[in-house]
Short mmCIF file of C-alpha atoms and ligand atoms in Angstrom, two decimals:
data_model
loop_
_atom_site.label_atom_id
_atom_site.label_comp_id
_atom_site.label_asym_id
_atom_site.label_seq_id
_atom_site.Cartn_x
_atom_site.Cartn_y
_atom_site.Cartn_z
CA UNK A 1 -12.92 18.45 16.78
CA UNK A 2 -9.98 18.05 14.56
CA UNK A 3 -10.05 15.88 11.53
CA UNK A 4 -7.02 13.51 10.75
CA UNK A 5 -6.42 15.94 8.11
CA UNK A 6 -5.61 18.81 10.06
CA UNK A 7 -3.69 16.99 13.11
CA UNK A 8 -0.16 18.45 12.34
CA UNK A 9 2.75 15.93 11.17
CA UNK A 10 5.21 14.59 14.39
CA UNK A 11 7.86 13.88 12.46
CA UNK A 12 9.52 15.37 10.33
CA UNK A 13 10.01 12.83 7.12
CA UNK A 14 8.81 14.48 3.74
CA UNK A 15 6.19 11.75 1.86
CA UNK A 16 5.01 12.31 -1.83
CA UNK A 17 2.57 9.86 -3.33
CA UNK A 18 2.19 9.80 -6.94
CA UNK A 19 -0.49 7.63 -9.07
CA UNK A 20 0.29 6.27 -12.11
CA UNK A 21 -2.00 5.62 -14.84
CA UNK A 22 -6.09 5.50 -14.68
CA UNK A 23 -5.76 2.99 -11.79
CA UNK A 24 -3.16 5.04 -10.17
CA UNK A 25 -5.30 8.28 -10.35
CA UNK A 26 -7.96 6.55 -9.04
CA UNK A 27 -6.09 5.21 -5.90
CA UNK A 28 -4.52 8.71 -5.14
CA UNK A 29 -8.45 10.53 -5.33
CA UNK A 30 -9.77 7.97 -2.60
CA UNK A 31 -6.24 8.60 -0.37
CA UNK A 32 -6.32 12.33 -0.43
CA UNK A 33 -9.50 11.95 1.14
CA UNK A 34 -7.92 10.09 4.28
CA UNK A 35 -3.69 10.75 4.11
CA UNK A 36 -2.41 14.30 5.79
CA UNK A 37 -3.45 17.20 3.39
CA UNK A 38 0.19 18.05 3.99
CA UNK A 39 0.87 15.03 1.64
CA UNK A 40 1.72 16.41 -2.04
CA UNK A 41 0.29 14.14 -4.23
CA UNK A 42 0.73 13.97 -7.85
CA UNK A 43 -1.29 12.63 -10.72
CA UNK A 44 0.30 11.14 -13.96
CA UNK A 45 -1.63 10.02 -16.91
CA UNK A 46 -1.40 9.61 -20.49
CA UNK A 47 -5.09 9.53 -21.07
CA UNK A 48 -7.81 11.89 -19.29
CA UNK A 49 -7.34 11.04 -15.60
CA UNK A 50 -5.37 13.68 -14.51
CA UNK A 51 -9.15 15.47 -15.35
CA UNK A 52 -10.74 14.11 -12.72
CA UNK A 53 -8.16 14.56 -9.23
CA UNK A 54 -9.49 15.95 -6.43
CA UNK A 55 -9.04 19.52 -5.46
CA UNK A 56 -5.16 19.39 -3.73
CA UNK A 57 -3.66 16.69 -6.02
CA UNK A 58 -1.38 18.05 -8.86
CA UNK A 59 -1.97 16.64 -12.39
CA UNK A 60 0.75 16.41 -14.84
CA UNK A 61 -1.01 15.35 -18.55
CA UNK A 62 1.29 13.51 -20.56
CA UNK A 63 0.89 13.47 -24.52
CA UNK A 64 -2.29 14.43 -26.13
CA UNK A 65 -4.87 13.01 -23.34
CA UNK A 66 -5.51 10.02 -25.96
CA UNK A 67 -3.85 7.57 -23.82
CA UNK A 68 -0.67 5.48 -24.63
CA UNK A 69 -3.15 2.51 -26.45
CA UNK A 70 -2.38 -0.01 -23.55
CA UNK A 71 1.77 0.45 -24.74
CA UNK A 72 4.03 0.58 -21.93
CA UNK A 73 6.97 1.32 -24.41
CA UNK A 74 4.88 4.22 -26.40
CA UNK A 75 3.96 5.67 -22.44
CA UNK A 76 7.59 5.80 -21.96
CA UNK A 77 8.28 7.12 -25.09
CA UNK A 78 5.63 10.22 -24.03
CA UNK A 79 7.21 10.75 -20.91
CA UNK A 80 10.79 11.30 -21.29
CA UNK A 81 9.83 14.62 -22.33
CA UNK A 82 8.27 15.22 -18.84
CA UNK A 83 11.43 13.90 -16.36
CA UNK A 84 12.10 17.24 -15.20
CA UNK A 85 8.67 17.92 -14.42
CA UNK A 86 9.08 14.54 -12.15
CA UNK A 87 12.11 15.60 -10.86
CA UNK A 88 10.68 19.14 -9.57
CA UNK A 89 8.04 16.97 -8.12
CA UNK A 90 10.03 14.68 -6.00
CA UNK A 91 13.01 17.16 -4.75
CA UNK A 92 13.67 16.46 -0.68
CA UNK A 93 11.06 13.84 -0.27
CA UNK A 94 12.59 10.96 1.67
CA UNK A 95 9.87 8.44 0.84
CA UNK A 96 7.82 8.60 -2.33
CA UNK A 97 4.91 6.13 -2.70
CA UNK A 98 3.94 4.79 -6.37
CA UNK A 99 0.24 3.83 -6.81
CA UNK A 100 -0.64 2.32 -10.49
CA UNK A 101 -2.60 -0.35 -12.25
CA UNK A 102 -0.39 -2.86 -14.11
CA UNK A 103 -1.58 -4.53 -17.40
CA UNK A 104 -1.93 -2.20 -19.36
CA UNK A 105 0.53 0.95 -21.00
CA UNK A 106 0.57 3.58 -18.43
CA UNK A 107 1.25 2.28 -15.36
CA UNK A 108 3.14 -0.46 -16.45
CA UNK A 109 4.94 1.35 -18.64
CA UNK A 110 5.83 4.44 -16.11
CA UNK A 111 6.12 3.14 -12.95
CA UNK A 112 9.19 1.09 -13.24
CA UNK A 113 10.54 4.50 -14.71
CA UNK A 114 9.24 6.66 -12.39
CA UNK A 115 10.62 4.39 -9.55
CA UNK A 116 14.29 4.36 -10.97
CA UNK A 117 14.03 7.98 -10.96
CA UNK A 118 12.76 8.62 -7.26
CA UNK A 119 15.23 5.56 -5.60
CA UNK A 120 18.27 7.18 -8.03
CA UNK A 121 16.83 10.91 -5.70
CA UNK A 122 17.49 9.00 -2.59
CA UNK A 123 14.02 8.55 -1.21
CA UNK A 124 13.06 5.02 -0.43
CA UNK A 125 10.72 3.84 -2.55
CA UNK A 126 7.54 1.87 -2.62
CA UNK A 127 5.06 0.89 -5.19
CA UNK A 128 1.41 0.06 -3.89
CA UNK A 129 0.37 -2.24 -7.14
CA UNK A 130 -2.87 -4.01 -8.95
CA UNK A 131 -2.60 -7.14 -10.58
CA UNK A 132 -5.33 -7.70 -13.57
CA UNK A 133 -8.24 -10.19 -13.67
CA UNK A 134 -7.61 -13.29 -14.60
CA UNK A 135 -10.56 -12.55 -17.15
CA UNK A 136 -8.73 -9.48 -18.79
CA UNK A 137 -6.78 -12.06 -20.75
CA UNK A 138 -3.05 -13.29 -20.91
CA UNK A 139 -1.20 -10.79 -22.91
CA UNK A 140 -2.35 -7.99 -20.52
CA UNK A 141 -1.76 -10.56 -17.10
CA UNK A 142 1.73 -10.88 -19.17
CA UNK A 143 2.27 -7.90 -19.33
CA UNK A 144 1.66 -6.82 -15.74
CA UNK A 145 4.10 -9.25 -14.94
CA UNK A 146 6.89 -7.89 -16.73
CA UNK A 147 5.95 -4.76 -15.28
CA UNK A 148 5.73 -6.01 -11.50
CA UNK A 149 9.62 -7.96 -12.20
CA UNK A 150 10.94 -4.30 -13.36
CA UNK A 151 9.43 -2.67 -10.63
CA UNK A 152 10.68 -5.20 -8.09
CA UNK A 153 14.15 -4.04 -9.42
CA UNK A 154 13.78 -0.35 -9.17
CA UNK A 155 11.35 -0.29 -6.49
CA UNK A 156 12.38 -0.89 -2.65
CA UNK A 157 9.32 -2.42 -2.09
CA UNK A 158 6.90 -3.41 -4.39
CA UNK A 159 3.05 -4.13 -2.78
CA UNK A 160 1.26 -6.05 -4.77
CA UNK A 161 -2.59 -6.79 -4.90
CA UNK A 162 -4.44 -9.36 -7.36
CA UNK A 163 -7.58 -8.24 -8.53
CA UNK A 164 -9.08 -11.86 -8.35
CA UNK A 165 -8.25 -11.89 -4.89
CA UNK A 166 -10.65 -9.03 -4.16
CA UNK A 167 -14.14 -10.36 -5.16
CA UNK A 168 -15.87 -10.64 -2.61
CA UNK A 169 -19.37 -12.79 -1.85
CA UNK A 170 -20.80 -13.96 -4.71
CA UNK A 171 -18.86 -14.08 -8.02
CA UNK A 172 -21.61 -14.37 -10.38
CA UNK A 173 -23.70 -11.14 -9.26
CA UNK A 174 -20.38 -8.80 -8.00
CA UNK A 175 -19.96 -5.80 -10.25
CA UNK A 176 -16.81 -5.33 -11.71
CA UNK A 177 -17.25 -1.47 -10.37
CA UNK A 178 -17.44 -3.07 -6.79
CA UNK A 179 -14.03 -5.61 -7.42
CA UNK A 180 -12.36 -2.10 -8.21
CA UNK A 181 -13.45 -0.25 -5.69
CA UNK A 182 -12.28 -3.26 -3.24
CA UNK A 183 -9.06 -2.94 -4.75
CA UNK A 184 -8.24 0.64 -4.79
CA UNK A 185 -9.58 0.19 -1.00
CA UNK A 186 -6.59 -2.21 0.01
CA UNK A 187 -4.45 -0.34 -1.62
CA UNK A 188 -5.30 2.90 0.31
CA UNK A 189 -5.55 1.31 3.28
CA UNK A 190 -2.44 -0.54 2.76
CA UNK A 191 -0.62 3.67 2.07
CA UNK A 192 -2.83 4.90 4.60
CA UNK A 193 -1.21 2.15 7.53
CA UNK A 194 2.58 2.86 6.20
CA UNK A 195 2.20 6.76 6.07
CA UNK A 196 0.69 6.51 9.94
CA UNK A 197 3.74 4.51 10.86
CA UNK A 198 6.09 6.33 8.90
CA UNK A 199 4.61 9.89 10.14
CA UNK A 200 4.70 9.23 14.15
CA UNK A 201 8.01 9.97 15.40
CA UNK A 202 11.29 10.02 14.11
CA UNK A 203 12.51 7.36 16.36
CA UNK A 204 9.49 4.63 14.58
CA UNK A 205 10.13 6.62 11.55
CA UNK A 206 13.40 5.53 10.59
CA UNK A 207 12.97 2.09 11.88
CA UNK A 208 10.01 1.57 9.50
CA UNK A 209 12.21 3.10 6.71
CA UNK A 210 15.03 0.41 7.40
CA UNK A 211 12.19 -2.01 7.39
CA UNK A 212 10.69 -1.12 3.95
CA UNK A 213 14.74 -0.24 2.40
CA UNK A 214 15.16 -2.98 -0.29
CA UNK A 215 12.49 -5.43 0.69
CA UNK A 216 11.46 -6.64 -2.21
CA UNK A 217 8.07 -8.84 -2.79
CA UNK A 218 5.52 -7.43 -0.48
CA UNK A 219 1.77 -7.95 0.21
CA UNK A 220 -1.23 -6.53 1.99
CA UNK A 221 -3.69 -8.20 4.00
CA UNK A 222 -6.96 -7.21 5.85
CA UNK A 223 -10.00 -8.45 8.00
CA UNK A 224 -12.98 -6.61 9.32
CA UNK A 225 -15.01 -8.44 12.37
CA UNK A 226 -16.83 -7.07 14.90
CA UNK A 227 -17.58 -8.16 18.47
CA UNK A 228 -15.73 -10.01 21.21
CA UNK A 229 -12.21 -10.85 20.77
CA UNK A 230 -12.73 -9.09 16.92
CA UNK A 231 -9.08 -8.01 16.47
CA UNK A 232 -7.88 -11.42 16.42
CA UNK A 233 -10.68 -12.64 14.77
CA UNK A 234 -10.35 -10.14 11.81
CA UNK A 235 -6.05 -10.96 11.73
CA UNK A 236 -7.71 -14.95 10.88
CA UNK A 237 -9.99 -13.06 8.19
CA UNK A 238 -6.87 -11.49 6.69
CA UNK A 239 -4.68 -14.30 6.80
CA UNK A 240 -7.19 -16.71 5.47
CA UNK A 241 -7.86 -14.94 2.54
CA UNK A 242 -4.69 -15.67 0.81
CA UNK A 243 -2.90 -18.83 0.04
CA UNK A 244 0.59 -17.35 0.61
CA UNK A 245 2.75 -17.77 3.86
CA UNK A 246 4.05 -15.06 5.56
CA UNK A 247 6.25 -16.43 7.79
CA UNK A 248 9.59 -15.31 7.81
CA UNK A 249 8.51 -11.90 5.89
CA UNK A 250 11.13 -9.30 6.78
CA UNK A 251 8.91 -6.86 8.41
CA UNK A 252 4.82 -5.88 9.10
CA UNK A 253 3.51 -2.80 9.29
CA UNK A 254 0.29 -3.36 11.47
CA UNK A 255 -2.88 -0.82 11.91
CA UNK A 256 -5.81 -1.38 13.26
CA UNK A 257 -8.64 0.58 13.67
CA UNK A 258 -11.42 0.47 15.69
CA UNK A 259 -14.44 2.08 17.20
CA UNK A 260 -14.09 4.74 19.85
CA UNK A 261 -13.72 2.51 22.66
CA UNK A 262 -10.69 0.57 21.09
CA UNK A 263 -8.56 -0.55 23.98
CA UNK A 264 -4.61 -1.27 23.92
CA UNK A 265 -5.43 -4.65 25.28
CA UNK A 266 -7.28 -5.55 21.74
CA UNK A 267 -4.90 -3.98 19.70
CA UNK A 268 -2.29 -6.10 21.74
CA UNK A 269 -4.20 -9.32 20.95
CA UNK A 270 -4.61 -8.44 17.28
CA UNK A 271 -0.77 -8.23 17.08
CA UNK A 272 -0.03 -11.56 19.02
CA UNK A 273 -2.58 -13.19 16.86
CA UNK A 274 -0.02 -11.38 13.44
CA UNK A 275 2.87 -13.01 15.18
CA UNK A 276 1.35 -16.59 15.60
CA UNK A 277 0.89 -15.93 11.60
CA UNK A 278 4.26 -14.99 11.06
CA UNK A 279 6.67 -15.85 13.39
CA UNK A 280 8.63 -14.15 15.84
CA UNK A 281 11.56 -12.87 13.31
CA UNK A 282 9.92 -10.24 11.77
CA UNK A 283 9.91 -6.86 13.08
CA UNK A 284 6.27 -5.33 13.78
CA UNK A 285 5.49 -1.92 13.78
CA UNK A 286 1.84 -1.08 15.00
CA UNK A 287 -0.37 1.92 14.51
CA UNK A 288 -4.16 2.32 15.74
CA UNK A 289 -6.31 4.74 15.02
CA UNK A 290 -10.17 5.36 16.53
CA UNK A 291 -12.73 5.97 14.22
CA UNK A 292 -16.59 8.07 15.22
CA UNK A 293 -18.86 5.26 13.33
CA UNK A 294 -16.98 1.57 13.89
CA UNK A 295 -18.88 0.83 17.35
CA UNK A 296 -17.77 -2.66 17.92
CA UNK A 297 -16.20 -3.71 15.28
CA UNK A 298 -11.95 -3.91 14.46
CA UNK A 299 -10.53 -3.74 11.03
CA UNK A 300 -6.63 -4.96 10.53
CA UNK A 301 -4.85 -4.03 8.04
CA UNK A 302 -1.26 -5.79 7.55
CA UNK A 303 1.60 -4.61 4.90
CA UNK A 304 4.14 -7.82 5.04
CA UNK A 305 7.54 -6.46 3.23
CA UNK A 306 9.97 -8.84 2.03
CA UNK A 307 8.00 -12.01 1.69
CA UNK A 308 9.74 -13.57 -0.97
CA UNK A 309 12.60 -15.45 1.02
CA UNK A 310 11.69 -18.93 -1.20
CA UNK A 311 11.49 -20.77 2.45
CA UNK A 312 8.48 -23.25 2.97
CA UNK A 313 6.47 -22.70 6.06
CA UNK A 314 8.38 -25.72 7.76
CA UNK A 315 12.48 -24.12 6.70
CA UNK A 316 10.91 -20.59 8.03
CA UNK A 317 9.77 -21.63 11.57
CA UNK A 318 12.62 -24.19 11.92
CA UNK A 319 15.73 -21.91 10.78
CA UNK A 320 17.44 -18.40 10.96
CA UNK A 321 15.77 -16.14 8.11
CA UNK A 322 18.35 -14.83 6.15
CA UNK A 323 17.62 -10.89 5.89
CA UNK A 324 18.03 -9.68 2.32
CA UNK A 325 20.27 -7.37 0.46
CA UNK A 326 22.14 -4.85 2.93
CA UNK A 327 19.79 -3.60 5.58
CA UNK A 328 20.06 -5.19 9.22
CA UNK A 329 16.41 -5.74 10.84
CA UNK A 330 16.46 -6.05 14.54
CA UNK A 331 13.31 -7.99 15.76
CA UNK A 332 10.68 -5.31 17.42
CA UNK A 333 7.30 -4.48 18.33
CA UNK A 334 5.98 -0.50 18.65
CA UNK A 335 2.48 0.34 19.40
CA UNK A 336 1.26 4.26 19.04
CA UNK A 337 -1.91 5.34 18.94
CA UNK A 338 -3.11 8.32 16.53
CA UNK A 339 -3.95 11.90 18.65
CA UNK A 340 -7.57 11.97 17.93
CA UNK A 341 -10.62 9.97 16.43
CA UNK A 342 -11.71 10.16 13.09
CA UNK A 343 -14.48 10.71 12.11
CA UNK A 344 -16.40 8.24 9.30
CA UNK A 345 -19.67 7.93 7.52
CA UNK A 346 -20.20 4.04 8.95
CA UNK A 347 -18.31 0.82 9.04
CA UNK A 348 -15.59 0.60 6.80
CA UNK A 349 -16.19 -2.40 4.48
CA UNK A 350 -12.99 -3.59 3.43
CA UNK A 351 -12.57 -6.81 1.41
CA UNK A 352 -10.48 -9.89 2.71
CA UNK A 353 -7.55 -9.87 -0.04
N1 GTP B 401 -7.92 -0.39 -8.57
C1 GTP B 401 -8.37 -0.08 -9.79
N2 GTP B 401 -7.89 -0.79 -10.79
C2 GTP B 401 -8.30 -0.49 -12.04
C3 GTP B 401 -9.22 0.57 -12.30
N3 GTP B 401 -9.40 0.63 -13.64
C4 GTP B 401 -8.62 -0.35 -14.18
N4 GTP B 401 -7.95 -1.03 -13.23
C5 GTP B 401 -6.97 -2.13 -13.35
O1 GTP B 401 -5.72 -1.53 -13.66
C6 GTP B 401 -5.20 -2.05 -14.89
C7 GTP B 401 -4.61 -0.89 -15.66
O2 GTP B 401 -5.68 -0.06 -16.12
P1 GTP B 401 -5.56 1.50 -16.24
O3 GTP B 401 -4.97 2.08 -15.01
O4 GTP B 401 -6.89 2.01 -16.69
O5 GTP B 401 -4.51 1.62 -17.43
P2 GTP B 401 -3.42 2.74 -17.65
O6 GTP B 401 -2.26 2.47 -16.77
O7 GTP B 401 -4.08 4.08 -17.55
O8 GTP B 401 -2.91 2.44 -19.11
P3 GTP B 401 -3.45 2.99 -20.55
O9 GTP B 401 -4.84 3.49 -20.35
O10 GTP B 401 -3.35 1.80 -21.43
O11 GTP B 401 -2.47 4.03 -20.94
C8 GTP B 401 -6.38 -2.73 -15.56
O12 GTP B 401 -5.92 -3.83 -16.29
C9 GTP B 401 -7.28 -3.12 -14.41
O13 GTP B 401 -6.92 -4.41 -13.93
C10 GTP B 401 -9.75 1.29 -11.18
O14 GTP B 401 -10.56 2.20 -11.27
N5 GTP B 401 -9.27 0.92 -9.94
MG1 MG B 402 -5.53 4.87 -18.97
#
């Protein structure tokens, strides 16, 4: 049977995903694993993580390996000397994705630069983003900040994920391994949905691009449950484990994945279940995918773009959501299905966050 690796691309749209930083690097090794090997992926680091990328994904070393010393300014400083490298890297993609870790000097530092370079190319751009622990202090939280407003200006969309968020179960015992595992986990999953979407046809394609074009603020949620009725039940798992409000968000990009019996009719209650969430203005694009190992139970992941419309829950459901900057978003709902199952090692345990 054919892996999701192998199943050949529909449409035509050329994606690069580069990681950024330690963080970043780490993301990219756990996506090449599930995104088309016809993905080029690159690598950037300052310090020694470009060592460790998985057979496939390019590395380009900046400086002497040593790191930029949690800079951002001295990891820009390094990498001016390596544009044109960047450049070669991103020639006729239409969408690039940005992966990185912000807080400290390489991925803060590069991927605000790396994103003016690839939206200045003409590919739409999106950064998939970490936020630091609370516990890894202010000047670094500050710091990711900054970072995360820079990228929100050179970015199209910028997705961003709190660390704190992640842990899971019990605080006291969790490893701090495990919290980063859960987060480079959302944020593949969170590439993983918008690559399906973006890689079905060319019709879906381009509507998801006009979607994601200059949306701003984004977010990713996620629920796992298993059992009867667990699509909807996992959408309340998502949506509960944040204290934002989605309603009004410009668009969602909706996958769900389930086990080899996952029928259109769940998939279809998942979704109404997103759109009790977050209204009926936003556009929804849906992907599912069936996955050897998930028996009964449904994961749903959900990438909300353009969240940041300042509207309380009451103004959203009550009045006309202005749409942001230039693009026009025409309310709609499109459901494919990936070609064949994939094939896992066992439920997929993805943290609420
Ligand atoms: N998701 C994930 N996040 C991580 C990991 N390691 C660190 N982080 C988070 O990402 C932030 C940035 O860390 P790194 O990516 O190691 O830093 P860097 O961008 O390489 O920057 P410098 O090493 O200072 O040049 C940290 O503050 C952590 O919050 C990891 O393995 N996975
Ligand atoms: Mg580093």
């Amino acid at each position: 049977m054919m892996k999701l690796k192998e199943l050949p691309k529909v449409a035509t749209i050329e994606i690069k995903i580069i990681g950024i930083g330690g963080a970043g690097c780490s993301s990219l090794n756990r996506l090449s694993e599930t995104v088309s090997s016809e993905v080029p992926m690159l690598g950037i680091d300052t310090g020694s993580a470009t060592a460790h990328l998985n057979d496939g994904v390019e590395a380009l070393s900046i400086g002497n390996g040593f790191g930029s010393g949690g800079d951002p300014e001295a990891a820009v400083d390094l990498f001016s000397e390596y544009e044109s490298r960047l450049i070669e890297f991103i020639d006729g993609a239409d969408v690039v994705i940005l992966l990185a870790g912000l807080g400290r000097g390489t991925g803060s530092g590069l991927a605000p630069e790396i994103a003016r370079l690839t939206r200045d190319s003409g590919a739409l751009t999106i950064a998939a983003v970490n936020m630091p622990f609370e516990f890894e202090g202010r000047l670094r939280n500050q710091s990711a900040t900054r970072a995360r407003e820079l990228l929100e200006s050179s970015a199209d969309a910028v997705i961003t994920m709190c660390n704190d968020d992640l842990v899971v179960g019990d605080t006291m015992s969790g490893s701090l391994n495990a919290a980063l595992q859960n987060s480079d986990m959302s944020i593949t999953a969170a590439v993983h949905a918008i690559t399906l979407a973006l890689e079905s046809s060319p019709e879906r394609s381009e509507s998801v691009q006009v979607s994601l074009t200059n949306a701003g603020a984004s977010a990713v949620v996620s629920g796992v449950f298993t059992g009867l009725h667990a699509g909807s039940n996992a959408v309340q798992q998502a949506f509960a484990s944040t204290s934002n409000n989605f309603v009004g968000a410009r668009s969602a990009v909706v996958h769900v994945e389930g086990g080899i019996g996952l029928s259109l009719g769940q998939v279809a209650e998942a979704v109404a279940k997103v759109r009790e969430e977050i209204g009926l203005d936003t556009a929804v694009h849906v992907s599912s995918e069936r996955l050897i190992g998930m028996g009964r139970e449904m994961k749903v992941t959900i990438v909300l773009a353009g969240i940041d419309s300042g509207l309380t829950r009451e103004e959203k459901f009550t009045s006309i959501i202005p749409v942001r900057r230039e693009a026009t978003i025409t309310p709609l709902e499109s459901v494919f299905d990936t070609p064949a199952p994939r094939r896992t090692r066992g439920p997929v345990l993805l943290p609420t966050g």
